[in-house]
CSV table of C-alpha atoms and ligand atoms in Angstrom, one decimal:
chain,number,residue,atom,x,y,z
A,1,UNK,CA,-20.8,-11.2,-6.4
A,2,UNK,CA,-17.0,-10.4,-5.4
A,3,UNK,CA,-16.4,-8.4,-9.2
A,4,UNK,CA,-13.6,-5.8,-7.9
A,5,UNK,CA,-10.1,-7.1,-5.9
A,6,UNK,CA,-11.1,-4.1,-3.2
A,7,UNK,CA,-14.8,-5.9,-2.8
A,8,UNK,CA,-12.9,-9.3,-1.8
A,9,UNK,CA,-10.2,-7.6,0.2
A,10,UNK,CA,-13.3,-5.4,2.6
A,11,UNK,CA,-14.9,-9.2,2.7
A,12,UNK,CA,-11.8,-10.4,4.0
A,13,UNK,CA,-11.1,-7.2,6.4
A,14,UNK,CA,-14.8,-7.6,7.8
A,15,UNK,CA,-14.0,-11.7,8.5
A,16,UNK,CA,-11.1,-11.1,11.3
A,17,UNK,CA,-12.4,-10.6,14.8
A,18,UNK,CA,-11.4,-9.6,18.0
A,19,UNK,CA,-9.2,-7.3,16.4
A,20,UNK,CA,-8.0,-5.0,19.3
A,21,UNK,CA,-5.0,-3.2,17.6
A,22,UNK,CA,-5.2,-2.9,13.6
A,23,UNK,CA,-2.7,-1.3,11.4
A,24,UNK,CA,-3.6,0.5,7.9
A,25,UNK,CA,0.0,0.2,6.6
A,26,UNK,CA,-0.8,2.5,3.0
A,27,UNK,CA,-3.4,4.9,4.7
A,28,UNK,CA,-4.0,6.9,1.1
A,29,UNK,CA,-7.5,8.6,0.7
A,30,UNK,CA,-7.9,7.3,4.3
A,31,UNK,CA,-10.7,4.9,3.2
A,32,UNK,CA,-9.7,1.6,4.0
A,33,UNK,CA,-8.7,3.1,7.3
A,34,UNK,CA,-12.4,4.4,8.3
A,35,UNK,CA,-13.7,0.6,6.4
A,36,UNK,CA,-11.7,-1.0,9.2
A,37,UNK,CA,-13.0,1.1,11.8
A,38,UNK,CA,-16.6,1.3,11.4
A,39,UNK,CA,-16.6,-2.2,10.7
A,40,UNK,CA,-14.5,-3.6,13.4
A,41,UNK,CA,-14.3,-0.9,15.9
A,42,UNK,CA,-10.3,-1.7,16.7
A,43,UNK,CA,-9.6,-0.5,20.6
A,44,UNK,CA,-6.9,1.5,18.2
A,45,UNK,CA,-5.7,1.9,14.5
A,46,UNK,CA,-2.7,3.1,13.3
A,47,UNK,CA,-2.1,4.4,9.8
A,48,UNK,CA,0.7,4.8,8.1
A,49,UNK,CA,1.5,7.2,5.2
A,50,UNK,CA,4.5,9.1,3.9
A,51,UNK,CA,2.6,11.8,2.2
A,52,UNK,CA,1.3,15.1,3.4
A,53,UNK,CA,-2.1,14.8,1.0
A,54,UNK,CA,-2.8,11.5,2.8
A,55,UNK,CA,-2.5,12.6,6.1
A,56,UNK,CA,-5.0,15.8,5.2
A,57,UNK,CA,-7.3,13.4,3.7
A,58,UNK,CA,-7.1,10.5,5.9
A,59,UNK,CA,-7.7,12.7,9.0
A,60,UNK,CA,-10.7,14.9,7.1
A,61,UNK,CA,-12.5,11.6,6.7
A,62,UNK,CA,-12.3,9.7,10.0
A,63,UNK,CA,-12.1,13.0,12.0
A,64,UNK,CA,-11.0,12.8,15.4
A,65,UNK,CA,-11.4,9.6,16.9
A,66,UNK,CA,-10.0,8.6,20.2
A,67,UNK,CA,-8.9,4.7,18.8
A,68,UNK,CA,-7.4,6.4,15.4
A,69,UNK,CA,-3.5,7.4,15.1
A,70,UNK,CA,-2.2,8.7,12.1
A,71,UNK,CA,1.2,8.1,11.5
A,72,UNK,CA,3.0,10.4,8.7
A,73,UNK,CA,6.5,7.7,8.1
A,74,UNK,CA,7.1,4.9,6.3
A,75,UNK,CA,5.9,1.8,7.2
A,76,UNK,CA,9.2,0.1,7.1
A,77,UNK,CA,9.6,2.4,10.6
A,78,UNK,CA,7.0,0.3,12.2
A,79,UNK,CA,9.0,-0.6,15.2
A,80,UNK,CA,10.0,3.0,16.0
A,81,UNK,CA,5.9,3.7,16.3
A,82,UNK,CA,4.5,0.4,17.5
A,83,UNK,CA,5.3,-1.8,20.0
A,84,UNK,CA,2.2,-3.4,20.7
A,85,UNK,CA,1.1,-6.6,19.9
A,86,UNK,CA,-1.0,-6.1,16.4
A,87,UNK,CA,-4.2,-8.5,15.1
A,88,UNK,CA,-4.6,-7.1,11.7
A,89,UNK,CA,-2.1,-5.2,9.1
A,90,UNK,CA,-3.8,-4.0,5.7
A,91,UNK,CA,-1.9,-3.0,3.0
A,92,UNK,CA,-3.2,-1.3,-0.2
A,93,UNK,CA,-0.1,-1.1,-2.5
A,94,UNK,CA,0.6,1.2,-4.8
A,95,UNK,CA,0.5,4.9,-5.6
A,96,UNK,CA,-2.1,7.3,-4.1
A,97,UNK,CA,-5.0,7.4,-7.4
A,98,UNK,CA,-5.0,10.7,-9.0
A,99,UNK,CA,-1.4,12.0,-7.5
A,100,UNK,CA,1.9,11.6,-8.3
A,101,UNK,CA,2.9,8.1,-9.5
A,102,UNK,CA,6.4,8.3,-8.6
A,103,UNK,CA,5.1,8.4,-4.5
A,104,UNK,CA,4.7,4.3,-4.7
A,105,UNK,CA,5.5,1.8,-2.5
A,106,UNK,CA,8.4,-0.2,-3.6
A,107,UNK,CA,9.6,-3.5,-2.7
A,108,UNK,CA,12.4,-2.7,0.0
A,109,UNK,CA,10.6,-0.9,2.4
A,110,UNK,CA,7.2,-2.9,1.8
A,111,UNK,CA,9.4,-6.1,2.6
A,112,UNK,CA,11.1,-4.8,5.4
A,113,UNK,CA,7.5,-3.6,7.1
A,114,UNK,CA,6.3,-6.6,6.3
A,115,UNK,CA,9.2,-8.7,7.9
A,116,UNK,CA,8.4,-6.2,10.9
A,117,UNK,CA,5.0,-6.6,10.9
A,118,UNK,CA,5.3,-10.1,11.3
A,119,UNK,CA,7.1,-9.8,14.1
A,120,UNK,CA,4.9,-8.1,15.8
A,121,UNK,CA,1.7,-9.8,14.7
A,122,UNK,CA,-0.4,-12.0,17.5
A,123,UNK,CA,-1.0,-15.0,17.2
A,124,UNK,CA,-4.3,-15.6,14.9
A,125,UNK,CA,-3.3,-12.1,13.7
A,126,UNK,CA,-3.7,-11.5,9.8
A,127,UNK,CA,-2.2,-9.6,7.1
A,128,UNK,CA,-4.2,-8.9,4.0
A,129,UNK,CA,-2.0,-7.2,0.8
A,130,UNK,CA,-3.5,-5.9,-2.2
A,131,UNK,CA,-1.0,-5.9,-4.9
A,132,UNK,CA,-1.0,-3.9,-8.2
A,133,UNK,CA,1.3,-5.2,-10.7
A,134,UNK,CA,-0.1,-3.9,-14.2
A,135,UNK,CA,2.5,-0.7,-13.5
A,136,UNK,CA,6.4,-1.1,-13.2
A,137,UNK,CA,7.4,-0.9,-9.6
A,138,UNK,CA,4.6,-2.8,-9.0
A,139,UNK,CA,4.9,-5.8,-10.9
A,140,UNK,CA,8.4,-6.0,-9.7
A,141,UNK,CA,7.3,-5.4,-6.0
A,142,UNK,CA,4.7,-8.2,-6.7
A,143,UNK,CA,7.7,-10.7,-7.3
A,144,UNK,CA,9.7,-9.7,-4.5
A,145,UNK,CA,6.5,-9.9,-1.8
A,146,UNK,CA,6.3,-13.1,-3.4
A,147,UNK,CA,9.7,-14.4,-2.9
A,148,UNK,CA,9.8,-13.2,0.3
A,149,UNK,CA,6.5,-15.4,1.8
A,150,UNK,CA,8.1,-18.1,-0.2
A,151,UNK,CA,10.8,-18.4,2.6
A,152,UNK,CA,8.2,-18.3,5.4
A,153,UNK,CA,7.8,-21.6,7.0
A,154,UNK,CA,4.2,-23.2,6.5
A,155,UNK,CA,4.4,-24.5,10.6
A,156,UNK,CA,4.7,-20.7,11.2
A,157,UNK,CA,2.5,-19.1,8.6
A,158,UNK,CA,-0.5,-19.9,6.3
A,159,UNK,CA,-0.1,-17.8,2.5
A,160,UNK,CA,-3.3,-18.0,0.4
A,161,UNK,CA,-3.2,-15.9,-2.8
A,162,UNK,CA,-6.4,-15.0,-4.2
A,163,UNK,CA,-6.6,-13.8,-7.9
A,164,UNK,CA,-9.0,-13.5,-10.9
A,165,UNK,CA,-7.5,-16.3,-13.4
A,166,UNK,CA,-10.1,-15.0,-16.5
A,167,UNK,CA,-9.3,-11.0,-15.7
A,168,UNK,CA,-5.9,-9.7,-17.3
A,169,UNK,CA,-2.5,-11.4,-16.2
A,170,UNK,CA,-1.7,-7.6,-14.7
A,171,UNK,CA,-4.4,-7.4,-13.0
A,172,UNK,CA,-4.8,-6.6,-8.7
A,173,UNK,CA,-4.6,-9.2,-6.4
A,174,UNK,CA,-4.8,-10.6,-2.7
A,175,UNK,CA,-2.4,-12.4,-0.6
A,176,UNK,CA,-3.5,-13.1,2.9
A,177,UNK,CA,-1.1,-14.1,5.8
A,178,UNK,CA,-2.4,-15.9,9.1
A,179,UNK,CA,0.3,-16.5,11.8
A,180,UNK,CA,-0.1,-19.7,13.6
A,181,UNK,CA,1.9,-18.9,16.6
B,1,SAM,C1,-2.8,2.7,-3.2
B,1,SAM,S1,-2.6,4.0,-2.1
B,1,SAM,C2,-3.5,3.4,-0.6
B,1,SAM,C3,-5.0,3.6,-0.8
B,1,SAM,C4,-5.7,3.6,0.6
B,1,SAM,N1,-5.6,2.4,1.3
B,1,SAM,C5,-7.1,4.2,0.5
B,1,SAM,O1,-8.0,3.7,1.2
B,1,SAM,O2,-7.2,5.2,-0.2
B,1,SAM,C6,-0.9,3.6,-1.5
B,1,SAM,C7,-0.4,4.6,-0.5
B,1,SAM,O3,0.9,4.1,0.0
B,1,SAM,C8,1.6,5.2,0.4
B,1,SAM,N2,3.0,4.8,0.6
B,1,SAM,C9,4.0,4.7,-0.3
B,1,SAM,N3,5.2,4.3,0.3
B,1,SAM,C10,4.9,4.2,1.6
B,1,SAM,C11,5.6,3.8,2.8
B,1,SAM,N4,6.9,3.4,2.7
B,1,SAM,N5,5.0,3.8,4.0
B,1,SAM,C12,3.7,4.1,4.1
B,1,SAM,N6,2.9,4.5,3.0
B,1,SAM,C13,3.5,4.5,1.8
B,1,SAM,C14,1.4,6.2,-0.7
B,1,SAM,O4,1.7,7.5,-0.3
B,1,SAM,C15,-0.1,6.0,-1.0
B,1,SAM,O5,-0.9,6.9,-0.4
């Protein structure tokens, strides 16, 4: 039974293979990160974060690891990091749980990684986003993201969104991008 957005999303994350390079864009508690590689055992991932606590807890978790890169900047930087061809890019949007709410992603830089992530993305290569809109920034963020896809070309890119229609209107939410070339 798929209950929780996060259940669907690991579901999802488990279903790409051959993933050689993988991207954790929002590396937070550092848990998606170590989901994505003990369950597809990337050649390397690289996780992004902006904030010192994730960095601390993303690296106690996973530990060293010889195909793990933290990377403490802003995703919307991607290109000055990266410049290898990428299979998978996970995003978990939103504000760290339990710290301060103010440190969220927000709609321009998410955009702008995405646009870059895009770019770099192989072909067959995925992107899954979890989006939180029951707070502020992120229900505006959620409109934006969606504007955004709404201008990619459906020869180019397949968009599925996956929500819950009988939980809350605010509640979390999956949109999945596949490039096709
Ligand atoms: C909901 S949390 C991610 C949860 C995480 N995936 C986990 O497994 O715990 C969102 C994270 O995005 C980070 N963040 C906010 N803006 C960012 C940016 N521009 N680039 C990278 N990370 C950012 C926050 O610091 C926060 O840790």
């Amino acid at each position: 039974m798929i209950e929780k957005i996060t259940d669907l999303a690991k579901k999802i994350i488990k279903d790409q293979k051959n993933v050689k390079i993988a991207v954790d864009m929002t590396a937070g508690t550092g848990k998606d990160s170590l989901f994505i590689l003990e369950n597809l055992e990337p050649g390397l991932l690289y996780s992004f974060d902006i904030q010192d606590e994730a960095e601390r807890k993303t690296k106690n978790l996973i530990g060293p690891r010889k195909n793990f890169k933290f990377i403490k900047d802003g995703h919307q930087n991607i290109d000055k990091h990266i410049t290898d061809k990428i299979d998978l890019g996970v995003y978990n949007l939103g504000y760290l749980p339990g710290s301060d709410q103010q440190i969220t992603t927000r709609s321009q830089t998410t955009i702008e990684s995405l646009d870059k992530l895009l770019k770099l993305l192989n072909k067959n290569g995925r992107i899954i986003l979890t989006i939180y809109r029951g707070h502020k920034e992120g229900n505006k963020e959620a409109k934006e993201i969606e504007t955004y896809l709404g201008g990619l070309k459906e020869k180019d890119y397949a968009c599925l969104k996956l929500s819950f229609p009988n939980k809350e209107e605010t509640s979390p939410y999956i949109i999945i991008i596949d490039k096709k070339f």
